[in-house]
PDB file of C-alpha atoms in Angstrom:
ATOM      1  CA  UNK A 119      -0.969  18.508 -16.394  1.00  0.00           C
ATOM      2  CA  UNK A 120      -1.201  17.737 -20.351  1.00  0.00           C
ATOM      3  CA  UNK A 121      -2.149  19.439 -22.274  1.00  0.00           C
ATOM      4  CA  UNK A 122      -1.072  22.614 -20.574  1.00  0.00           C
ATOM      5  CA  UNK A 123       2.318  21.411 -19.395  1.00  0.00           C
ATOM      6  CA  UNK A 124       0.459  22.179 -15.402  1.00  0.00           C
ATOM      7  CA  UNK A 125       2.684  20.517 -12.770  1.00  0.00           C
ATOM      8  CA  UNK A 126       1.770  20.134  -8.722  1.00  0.00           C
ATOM      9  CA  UNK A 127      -0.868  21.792  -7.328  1.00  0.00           C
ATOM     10  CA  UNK A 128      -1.612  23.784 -10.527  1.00  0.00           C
ATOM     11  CA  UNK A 129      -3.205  20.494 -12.183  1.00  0.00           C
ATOM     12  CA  UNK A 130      -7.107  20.590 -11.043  1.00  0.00           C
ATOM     13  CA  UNK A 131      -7.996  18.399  -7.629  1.00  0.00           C
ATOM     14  CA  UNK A 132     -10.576  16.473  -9.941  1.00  0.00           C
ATOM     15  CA  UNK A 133      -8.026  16.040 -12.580  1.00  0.00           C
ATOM     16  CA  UNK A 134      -5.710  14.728  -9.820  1.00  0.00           C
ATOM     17  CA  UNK A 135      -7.812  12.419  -8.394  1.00  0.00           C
ATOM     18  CA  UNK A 136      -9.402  11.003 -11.719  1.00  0.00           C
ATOM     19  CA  UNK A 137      -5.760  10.087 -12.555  1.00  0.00           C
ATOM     20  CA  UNK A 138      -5.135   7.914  -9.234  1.00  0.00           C
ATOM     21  CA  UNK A 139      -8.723   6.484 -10.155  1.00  0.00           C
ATOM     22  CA  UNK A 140      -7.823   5.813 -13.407  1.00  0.00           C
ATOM     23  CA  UNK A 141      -4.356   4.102 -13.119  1.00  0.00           C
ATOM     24  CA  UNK A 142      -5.872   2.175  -9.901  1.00  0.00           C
ATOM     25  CA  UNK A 143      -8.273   0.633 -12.300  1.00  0.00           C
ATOM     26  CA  UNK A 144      -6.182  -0.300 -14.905  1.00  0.00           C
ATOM     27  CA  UNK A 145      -3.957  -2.115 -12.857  1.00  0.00           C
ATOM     28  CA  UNK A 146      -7.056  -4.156 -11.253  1.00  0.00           C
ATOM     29  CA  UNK A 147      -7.802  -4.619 -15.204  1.00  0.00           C
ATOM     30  CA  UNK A 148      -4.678  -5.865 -16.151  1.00  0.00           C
ATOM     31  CA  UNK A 149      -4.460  -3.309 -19.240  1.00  0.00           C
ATOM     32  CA  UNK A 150      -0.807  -1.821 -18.338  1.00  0.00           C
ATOM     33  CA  UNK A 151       0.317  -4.985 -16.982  1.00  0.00           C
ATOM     34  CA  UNK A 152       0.817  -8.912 -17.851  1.00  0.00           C
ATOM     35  CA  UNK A 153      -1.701 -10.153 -16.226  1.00  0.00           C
ATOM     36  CA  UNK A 154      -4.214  -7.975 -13.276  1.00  0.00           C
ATOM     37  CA  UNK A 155      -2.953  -7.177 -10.251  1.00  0.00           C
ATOM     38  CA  UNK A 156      -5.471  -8.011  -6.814  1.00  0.00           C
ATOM     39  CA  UNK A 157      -6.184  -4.890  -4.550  1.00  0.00           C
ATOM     40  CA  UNK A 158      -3.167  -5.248  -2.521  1.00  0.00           C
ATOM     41  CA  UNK A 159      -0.841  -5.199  -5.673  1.00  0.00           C
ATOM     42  CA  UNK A 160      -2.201  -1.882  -7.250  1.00  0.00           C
ATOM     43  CA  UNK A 161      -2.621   0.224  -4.110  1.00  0.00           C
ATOM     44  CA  UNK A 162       1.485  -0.643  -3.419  1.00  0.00           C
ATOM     45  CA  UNK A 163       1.503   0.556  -6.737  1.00  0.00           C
ATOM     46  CA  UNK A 164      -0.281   4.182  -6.336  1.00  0.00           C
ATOM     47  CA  UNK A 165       1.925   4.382  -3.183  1.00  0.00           C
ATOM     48  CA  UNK A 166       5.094   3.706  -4.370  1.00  0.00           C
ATOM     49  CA  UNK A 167       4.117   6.813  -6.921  1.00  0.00           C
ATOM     50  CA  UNK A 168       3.060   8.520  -4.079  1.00  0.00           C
ATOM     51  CA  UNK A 169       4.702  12.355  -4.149  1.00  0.00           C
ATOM     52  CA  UNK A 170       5.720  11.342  -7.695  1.00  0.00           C
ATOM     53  CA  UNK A 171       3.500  10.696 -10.109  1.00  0.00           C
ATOM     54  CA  UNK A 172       0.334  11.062  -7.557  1.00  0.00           C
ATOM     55  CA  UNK A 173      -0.698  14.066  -5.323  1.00  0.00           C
ATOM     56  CA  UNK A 174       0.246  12.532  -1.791  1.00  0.00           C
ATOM     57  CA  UNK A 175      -2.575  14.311  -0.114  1.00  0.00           C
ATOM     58  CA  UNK A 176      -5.109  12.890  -2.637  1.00  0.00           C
ATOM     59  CA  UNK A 177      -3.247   9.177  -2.364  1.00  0.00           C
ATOM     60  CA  UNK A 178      -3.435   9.008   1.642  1.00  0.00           C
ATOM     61  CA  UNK A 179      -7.422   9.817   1.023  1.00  0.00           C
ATOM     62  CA  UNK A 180      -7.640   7.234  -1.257  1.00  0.00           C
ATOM     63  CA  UNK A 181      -5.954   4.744   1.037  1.00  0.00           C
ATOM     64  CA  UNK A 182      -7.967   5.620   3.881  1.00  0.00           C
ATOM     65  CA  UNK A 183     -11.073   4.943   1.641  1.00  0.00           C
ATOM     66  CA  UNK A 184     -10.237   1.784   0.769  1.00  0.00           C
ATOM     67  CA  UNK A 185      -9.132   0.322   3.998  1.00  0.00           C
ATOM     68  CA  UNK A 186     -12.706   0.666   4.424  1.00  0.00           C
ATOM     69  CA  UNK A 187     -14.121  -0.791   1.381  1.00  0.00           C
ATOM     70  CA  UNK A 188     -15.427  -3.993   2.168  1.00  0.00           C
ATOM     71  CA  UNK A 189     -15.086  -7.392  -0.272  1.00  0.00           C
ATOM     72  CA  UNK A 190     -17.990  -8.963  -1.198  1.00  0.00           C
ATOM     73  CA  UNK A 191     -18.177 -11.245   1.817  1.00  0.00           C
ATOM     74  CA  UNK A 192     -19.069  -8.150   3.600  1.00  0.00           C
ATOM     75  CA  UNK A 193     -15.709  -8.116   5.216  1.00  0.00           C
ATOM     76  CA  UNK A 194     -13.118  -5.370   5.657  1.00  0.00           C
ATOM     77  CA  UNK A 195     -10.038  -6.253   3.431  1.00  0.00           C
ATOM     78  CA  UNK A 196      -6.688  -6.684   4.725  1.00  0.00           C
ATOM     79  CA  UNK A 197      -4.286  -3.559   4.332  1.00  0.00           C
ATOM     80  CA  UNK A 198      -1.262  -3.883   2.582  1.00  0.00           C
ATOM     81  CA  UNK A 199       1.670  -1.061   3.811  1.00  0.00           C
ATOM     82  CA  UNK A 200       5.103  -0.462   3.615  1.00  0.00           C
ATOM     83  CA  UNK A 201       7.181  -0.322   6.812  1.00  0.00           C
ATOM     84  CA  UNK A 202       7.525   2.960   7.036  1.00  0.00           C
ATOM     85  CA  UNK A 203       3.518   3.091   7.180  1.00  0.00           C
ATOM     86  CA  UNK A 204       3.517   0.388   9.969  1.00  0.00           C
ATOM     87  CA  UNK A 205       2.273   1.721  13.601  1.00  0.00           C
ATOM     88  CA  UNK A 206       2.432  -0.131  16.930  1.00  0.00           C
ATOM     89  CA  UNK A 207      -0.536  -2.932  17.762  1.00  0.00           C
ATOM     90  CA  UNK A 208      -1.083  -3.386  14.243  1.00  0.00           C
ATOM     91  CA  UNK A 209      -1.549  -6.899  13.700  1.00  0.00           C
ATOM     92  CA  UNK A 210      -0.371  -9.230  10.643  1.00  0.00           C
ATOM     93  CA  UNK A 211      -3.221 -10.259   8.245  1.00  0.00           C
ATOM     94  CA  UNK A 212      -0.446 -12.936   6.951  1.00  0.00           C
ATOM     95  CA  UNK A 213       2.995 -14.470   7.428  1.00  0.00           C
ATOM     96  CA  UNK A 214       5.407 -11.550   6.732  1.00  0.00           C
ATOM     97  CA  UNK A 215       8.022 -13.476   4.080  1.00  0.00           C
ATOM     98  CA  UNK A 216      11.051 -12.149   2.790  1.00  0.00           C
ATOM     99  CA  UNK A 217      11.967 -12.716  -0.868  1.00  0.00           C
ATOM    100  CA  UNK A 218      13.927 -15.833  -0.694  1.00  0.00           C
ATOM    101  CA  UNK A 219      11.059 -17.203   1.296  1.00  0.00           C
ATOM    102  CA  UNK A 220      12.051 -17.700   4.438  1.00  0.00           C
ATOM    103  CA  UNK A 221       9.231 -16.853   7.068  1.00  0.00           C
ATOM    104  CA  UNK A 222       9.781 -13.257   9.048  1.00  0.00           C
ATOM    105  CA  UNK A 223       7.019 -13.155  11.091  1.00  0.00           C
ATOM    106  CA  UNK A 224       4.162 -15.430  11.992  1.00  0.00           C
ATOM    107  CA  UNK A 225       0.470 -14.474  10.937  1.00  0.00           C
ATOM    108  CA  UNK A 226      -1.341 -12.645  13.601  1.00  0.00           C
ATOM    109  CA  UNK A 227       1.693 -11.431  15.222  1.00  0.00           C
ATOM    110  CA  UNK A 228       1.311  -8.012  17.048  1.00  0.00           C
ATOM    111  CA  UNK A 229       3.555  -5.469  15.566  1.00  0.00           C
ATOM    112  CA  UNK A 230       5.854  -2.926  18.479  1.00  0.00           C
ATOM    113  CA  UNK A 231       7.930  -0.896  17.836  1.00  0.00           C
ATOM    114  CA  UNK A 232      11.015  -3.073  18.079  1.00  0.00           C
ATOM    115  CA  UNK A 233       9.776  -5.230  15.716  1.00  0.00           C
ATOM    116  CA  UNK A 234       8.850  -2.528  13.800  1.00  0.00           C
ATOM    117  CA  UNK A 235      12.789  -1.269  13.187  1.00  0.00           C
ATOM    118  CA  UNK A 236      13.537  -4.785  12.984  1.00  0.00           C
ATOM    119  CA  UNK A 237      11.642  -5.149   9.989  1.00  0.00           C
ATOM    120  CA  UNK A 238      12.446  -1.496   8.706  1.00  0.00           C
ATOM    121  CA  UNK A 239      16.578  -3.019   9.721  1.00  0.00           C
ATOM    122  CA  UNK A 240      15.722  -5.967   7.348  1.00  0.00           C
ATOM    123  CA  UNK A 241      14.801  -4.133   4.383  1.00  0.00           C
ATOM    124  CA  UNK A 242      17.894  -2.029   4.280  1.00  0.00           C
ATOM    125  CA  UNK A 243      20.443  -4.795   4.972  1.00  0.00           C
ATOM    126  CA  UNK A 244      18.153  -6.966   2.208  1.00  0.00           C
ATOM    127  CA  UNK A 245      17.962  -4.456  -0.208  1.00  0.00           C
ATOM    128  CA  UNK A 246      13.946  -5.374  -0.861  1.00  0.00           C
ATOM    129  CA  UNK A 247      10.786  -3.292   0.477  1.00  0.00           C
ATOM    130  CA  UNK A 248       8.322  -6.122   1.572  1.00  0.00           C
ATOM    131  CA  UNK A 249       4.682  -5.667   1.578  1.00  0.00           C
ATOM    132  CA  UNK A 250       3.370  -6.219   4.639  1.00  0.00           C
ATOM    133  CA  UNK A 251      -0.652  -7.238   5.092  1.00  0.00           C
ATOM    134  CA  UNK A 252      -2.170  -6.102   8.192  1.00  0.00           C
ATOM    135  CA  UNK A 253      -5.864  -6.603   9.393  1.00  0.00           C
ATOM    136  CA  UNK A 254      -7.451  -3.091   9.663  1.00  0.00           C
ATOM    137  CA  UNK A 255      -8.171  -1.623  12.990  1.00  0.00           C
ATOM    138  CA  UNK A 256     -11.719  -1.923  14.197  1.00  0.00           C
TER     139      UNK A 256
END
C-alpha cells in the first residue's frame, strides 16, 4: 500500500501478488535471512503471514501453484502444511518430529482424522506449530 498508505483490498491484485513473489524469492535467496531457506521453509513463511502481511486469497493460489511445480527431477515436491491445513488420507512425505526430537509419526503414515487432532492436541499442549511434509495427492 506505500506510497499511498492503501491497506486490504484497496492495494492493486498485481501489486499484491508481486509482493508474495517478491518476499518468496528473497527468502529462497537468502537476502532477508542468515543463510537461504529451501522451498518448504519460505512457503511456511508466506503462510504464517497469511491474512497478515499477504492477501489470503492470493497466498492459497500461490500454494496451490506450487504444490504443482515440479523439481528438476521431474518430480512433484513434497508439501509442507500446518495442521490446521492437514485433510484425511494425506500421507507423510517424512517422519513427523517434534522439537526435542523425538519421532511423532513414521514416514508414509496415512493421516485420519484422529490422528489429525492428535497432532493438532500436540501442538497446543507443546506450545510449537510443527511443519508437517506430505506427498501431494495424485
Amino acid at each position: 500500500g506505500y506510497p499511498d498508505h492503501l491497506s486490504g483490498l484497496s492495494i492493486p491484485l498485481g501489486a499484491r501478488i508481486l509482493a508474495l513473489a517478491e518476499d518468496y524469492d528473497t527468502a529462497l535467496m537468502g537476502t532477508s535471512f542468515s543463510k537461504p531457506l529451501n522451498q518448504a521453509g519460505a512457503s511456511l513463511l508466506i503462510q504464517d503471514s497469511k491474512g497478515i502481511r499477504y492477501d489470503p486469497t492470493v497466498v492459497d493460489a500461490f500454494l496451490k501453484e506450487l504444490g504443482r511445480v515440479k523439481n528438476t527431477n521431474g518430480v512433484i515436491a513434497d508439501l509442507v502444511l500446518r495442521s490446521g491445513q492437514l485433510l484425511p488420507d494425506m500421507t507423510l512425505a517424512q517422519d513427523l518430529i517434534a522439537l526435542n526430537g523425538d519421532i511423532l509419526l513414521p514416514k508414509e503414515q496415512v493421516l485420519n482424522e484422529h490422528l489429525i487432532d492428535q497432532i493438532r492436541s500436540f501442538e497446543r499442549i507443546d506450545g510449537h506449530t510443527l511443519a508437517i511434509y506430505v506427498h501431494p495427492k495424485k
